[in-house]
């Protein structure tokens, strides 16, 4: 099943990037549908490898199909959306490995995208970063009733808060030209993250 999922991803990717027979929108839609199918199959059949494959494909879709235009807010919003979907699947089956993989992919992509396109950081980027933090901070809350929280259910929200705080402050400094206003926003941002944590 995982091999079939990879073939679907690569076929959609090759149709646009290698052979130019698919428009980028259709290729993107096919790769998203492949992600959704992988997640549904993994839950239905209780197959963690299919979920891991779908998770990787979901996060890498915008990277593979990127045309270099650098729409950073859209990229960060998409990443937060994929994080929410993957987290719902992992909660259904209590797949902690999937949670860890989603955490690593989401924050690595957010950090690298923000650094690469630092000149395109806007307030919307910071909002999507914060939404991604909310997704991972909800892990202890949405666990199944009657189950004891594991280490990942406490560590991922803590690491998420730390990364979101540091990356958010860095983004605020690039978003606002004034030193004093960026510091004021950074202080408010830190208080907000502390309150949610």
CSV table of C-alpha atoms in Angstrom, one decimal:
chain,number,residue,atom,x,y,z
A,1,UNK,CA,0.0,0.0,0.0
A,2,UNK,CA,2.8,2.4,0.8
A,3,UNK,CA,4.5,1.6,-2.5
A,4,UNK,CA,1.3,2.3,-4.3
A,5,UNK,CA,0.9,5.6,-2.5
A,6,UNK,CA,4.5,6.6,-3.5
A,7,UNK,CA,3.7,5.7,-7.1
A,8,UNK,CA,0.7,8.0,-7.0
A,9,UNK,CA,2.7,10.8,-5.6
A,10,UNK,CA,5.5,10.4,-8.1
A,11,UNK,CA,3.1,10.1,-11.0
A,12,UNK,CA,1.4,13.4,-10.0
A,13,UNK,CA,4.8,15.1,-9.5
A,14,UNK,CA,6.2,13.8,-12.8
A,15,UNK,CA,3.1,14.8,-14.7
A,16,UNK,CA,3.8,18.5,-13.8
A,17,UNK,CA,7.5,18.9,-13.1
A,18,UNK,CA,9.1,16.4,-15.5
A,19,UNK,CA,6.7,16.1,-18.4
A,20,UNK,CA,4.6,19.2,-18.2
A,21,UNK,CA,1.4,17.4,-19.1
A,22,UNK,CA,-0.5,18.4,-15.9
A,23,UNK,CA,-1.2,21.9,-14.8
A,24,UNK,CA,0.3,22.7,-11.4
A,25,UNK,CA,-3.2,23.0,-9.8
A,26,UNK,CA,-4.2,19.5,-10.9
A,27,UNK,CA,-0.9,18.0,-9.8
A,28,UNK,CA,-1.3,19.6,-6.4
A,29,UNK,CA,-4.9,18.4,-6.1
A,30,UNK,CA,-3.9,14.9,-7.0
A,31,UNK,CA,-1.1,14.8,-4.5
A,32,UNK,CA,-3.5,16.1,-1.8
A,33,UNK,CA,-6.1,13.5,-2.7
A,34,UNK,CA,-3.3,10.9,-2.5
A,35,UNK,CA,-2.5,12.2,1.1
A,36,UNK,CA,-6.2,12.0,2.1
A,37,UNK,CA,-6.5,8.5,0.6
A,38,UNK,CA,-3.3,7.3,2.4
A,39,UNK,CA,-4.6,8.6,5.7
A,40,UNK,CA,-8.1,7.1,5.3
A,41,UNK,CA,-6.6,3.7,4.3
A,42,UNK,CA,-4.2,3.8,7.2
A,43,UNK,CA,-6.9,4.4,9.8
A,44,UNK,CA,-9.3,1.9,8.2
A,45,UNK,CA,-6.7,-0.9,7.9
A,46,UNK,CA,-4.7,0.1,11.0
A,47,UNK,CA,-1.5,0.5,8.9
A,48,UNK,CA,1.1,2.9,10.4
A,49,UNK,CA,3.5,2.7,7.3
A,50,UNK,CA,0.7,4.0,5.0
A,51,UNK,CA,0.1,6.8,7.5
A,52,UNK,CA,3.8,7.7,7.6
A,53,UNK,CA,4.0,7.7,3.8
A,54,UNK,CA,0.9,9.9,3.5
A,55,UNK,CA,2.3,12.2,6.2
A,56,UNK,CA,5.6,12.7,4.4
A,57,UNK,CA,3.9,13.1,1.0
A,58,UNK,CA,1.4,15.7,2.5
A,59,UNK,CA,4.2,17.9,3.9
A,60,UNK,CA,6.5,17.6,0.9
A,61,UNK,CA,3.8,18.3,-1.7
A,62,UNK,CA,4.3,22.1,-1.8
A,63,UNK,CA,8.1,21.7,-1.7
A,64,UNK,CA,8.1,19.3,-4.6
A,65,UNK,CA,5.7,21.5,-6.7
A,66,UNK,CA,7.2,24.8,-5.8
A,67,UNK,CA,7.7,27.2,-8.7
A,68,UNK,CA,10.0,29.4,-6.6
A,69,UNK,CA,7.5,32.3,-6.2
A,70,UNK,CA,7.7,32.0,-2.4
A,71,UNK,CA,4.1,32.4,-1.3
A,72,UNK,CA,5.1,32.1,2.4
A,73,UNK,CA,1.7,32.7,4.1
A,74,UNK,CA,0.1,30.1,1.9
A,75,UNK,CA,2.9,27.6,2.6
A,76,UNK,CA,2.7,28.1,6.3
A,77,UNK,CA,-1.1,27.9,6.3
A,78,UNK,CA,-1.0,24.7,4.3
A,79,UNK,CA,1.6,23.2,6.8
A,80,UNK,CA,-0.6,24.0,9.8
A,81,UNK,CA,-3.6,22.4,8.0
A,82,UNK,CA,-1.7,19.2,7.2
A,83,UNK,CA,-0.5,19.1,10.9
A,84,UNK,CA,-4.1,19.3,12.1
A,85,UNK,CA,-5.2,16.5,9.7
A,86,UNK,CA,-2.2,14.2,10.6
A,87,UNK,CA,-2.8,14.8,14.3
A,88,UNK,CA,-6.4,13.7,14.0
A,89,UNK,CA,-5.4,10.5,12.3
A,90,UNK,CA,-2.7,9.8,15.0
A,91,UNK,CA,-5.2,10.4,17.8
A,92,UNK,CA,-7.6,7.9,16.2
A,93,UNK,CA,-5.0,5.1,16.4
A,94,UNK,CA,-2.6,6.5,19.1
A,95,UNK,CA,0.3,6.5,16.7
A,96,UNK,CA,2.9,8.5,18.6
A,97,UNK,CA,5.5,7.9,15.8
A,98,UNK,CA,3.2,9.8,13.4
A,99,UNK,CA,2.9,12.7,15.8
A,100,UNK,CA,6.6,12.9,16.1
A,101,UNK,CA,7.0,12.8,12.3
A,102,UNK,CA,4.4,15.5,11.8
A,103,UNK,CA,6.1,17.7,14.5
A,104,UNK,CA,9.5,17.3,12.8
A,105,UNK,CA,8.2,17.9,9.3
A,106,UNK,CA,6.0,20.9,10.2
A,107,UNK,CA,8.6,22.8,12.2
A,108,UNK,CA,11.5,22.0,9.9
A,109,UNK,CA,9.5,23.2,6.9
A,110,UNK,CA,8.3,26.3,8.7
A,111,UNK,CA,11.8,27.2,9.8
A,112,UNK,CA,13.4,26.6,6.5
A,113,UNK,CA,10.6,28.4,4.5
A,114,UNK,CA,10.8,31.4,6.8
A,115,UNK,CA,14.5,31.7,6.6
A,116,UNK,CA,14.6,31.2,2.8
A,117,UNK,CA,11.8,33.7,2.2
A,118,UNK,CA,12.5,36.0,5.2
A,119,UNK,CA,11.8,39.1,3.0
A,120,UNK,CA,8.2,37.9,2.5
A,121,UNK,CA,7.3,37.4,6.2
A,122,UNK,CA,3.9,39.1,7.1
A,123,UNK,CA,1.6,39.1,10.1
A,124,UNK,CA,-0.3,36.2,8.4
A,125,UNK,CA,2.8,34.1,8.5
A,126,UNK,CA,3.1,34.6,12.3
A,127,UNK,CA,-0.6,33.7,12.6
A,128,UNK,CA,-0.2,30.4,10.8
A,129,UNK,CA,2.9,29.6,12.9
A,130,UNK,CA,0.8,30.2,16.0
A,131,UNK,CA,-2.0,28.0,14.6
A,132,UNK,CA,0.5,25.2,14.1
A,133,UNK,CA,1.5,25.6,17.7
A,134,UNK,CA,-2.1,25.4,18.8
A,135,UNK,CA,-2.4,22.1,16.9
A,136,UNK,CA,0.5,20.5,18.7
A,137,UNK,CA,-0.4,22.1,22.1
A,138,UNK,CA,-3.8,20.3,21.9
A,139,UNK,CA,-2.2,16.8,21.9
A,140,UNK,CA,-2.8,16.2,25.7
A,141,UNK,CA,-6.3,17.6,25.4
A,142,UNK,CA,-7.6,15.5,22.5
A,143,UNK,CA,-6.2,12.1,23.6
A,144,UNK,CA,-8.7,9.3,23.8
A,145,UNK,CA,-10.5,9.0,27.1
A,146,UNK,CA,-9.3,6.3,29.4
A,147,UNK,CA,-5.7,6.4,28.1
A,148,UNK,CA,-2.8,7.7,30.1
A,149,UNK,CA,-0.7,10.4,28.4
A,150,UNK,CA,2.7,9.3,27.2
A,151,UNK,CA,5.9,11.3,27.0
A,152,UNK,CA,5.3,12.6,23.5
A,153,UNK,CA,1.9,14.0,24.6
A,154,UNK,CA,3.7,16.3,27.0
A,155,UNK,CA,7.1,16.8,25.3
A,156,UNK,CA,5.7,17.8,21.8
A,157,UNK,CA,3.6,20.7,23.2
A,158,UNK,CA,6.6,22.0,25.2
A,159,UNK,CA,9.0,21.8,22.2
A,160,UNK,CA,6.3,23.3,20.0
A,161,UNK,CA,5.9,26.3,22.4
A,162,UNK,CA,9.7,26.8,22.5
A,163,UNK,CA,10.2,26.7,18.7
A,164,UNK,CA,7.1,28.8,18.1
A,165,UNK,CA,8.3,31.4,20.6
A,166,UNK,CA,11.8,31.7,19.1
A,167,UNK,CA,10.7,31.6,15.5
A,168,UNK,CA,7.8,34.0,16.1
A,169,UNK,CA,10.1,36.6,17.7
A,170,UNK,CA,12.5,36.3,14.9
A,171,UNK,CA,9.6,36.7,12.4
A,172,UNK,CA,8.3,39.7,14.3
A,173,UNK,CA,11.7,41.4,14.1
A,174,UNK,CA,11.7,41.0,10.3
A,175,UNK,CA,8.0,42.0,9.9
A,176,UNK,CA,8.3,45.3,11.8
A,177,UNK,CA,11.0,47.8,10.9
A,178,UNK,CA,10.9,49.7,14.2
A,179,UNK,CA,13.0,48.2,16.9
A,180,UNK,CA,10.6,49.3,19.7
A,181,UNK,CA,7.4,48.1,18.1
A,182,UNK,CA,9.0,44.7,17.3
A,183,UNK,CA,10.0,44.3,20.9
A,184,UNK,CA,6.6,45.3,22.1
A,185,UNK,CA,4.9,42.7,19.8
A,186,UNK,CA,7.5,40.1,20.8
A,187,UNK,CA,6.6,40.6,24.5
A,188,UNK,CA,2.9,40.3,23.8
A,189,UNK,CA,3.6,37.2,21.6
A,190,UNK,CA,5.6,35.6,24.4
A,191,UNK,CA,2.8,36.2,26.9
A,192,UNK,CA,0.2,34.7,24.5
A,193,UNK,CA,2.3,31.6,24.1
A,194,UNK,CA,2.8,31.3,27.8
A,195,UNK,CA,-0.9,31.7,28.4
A,196,UNK,CA,-1.8,28.9,25.9
A,197,UNK,CA,0.9,26.6,27.2
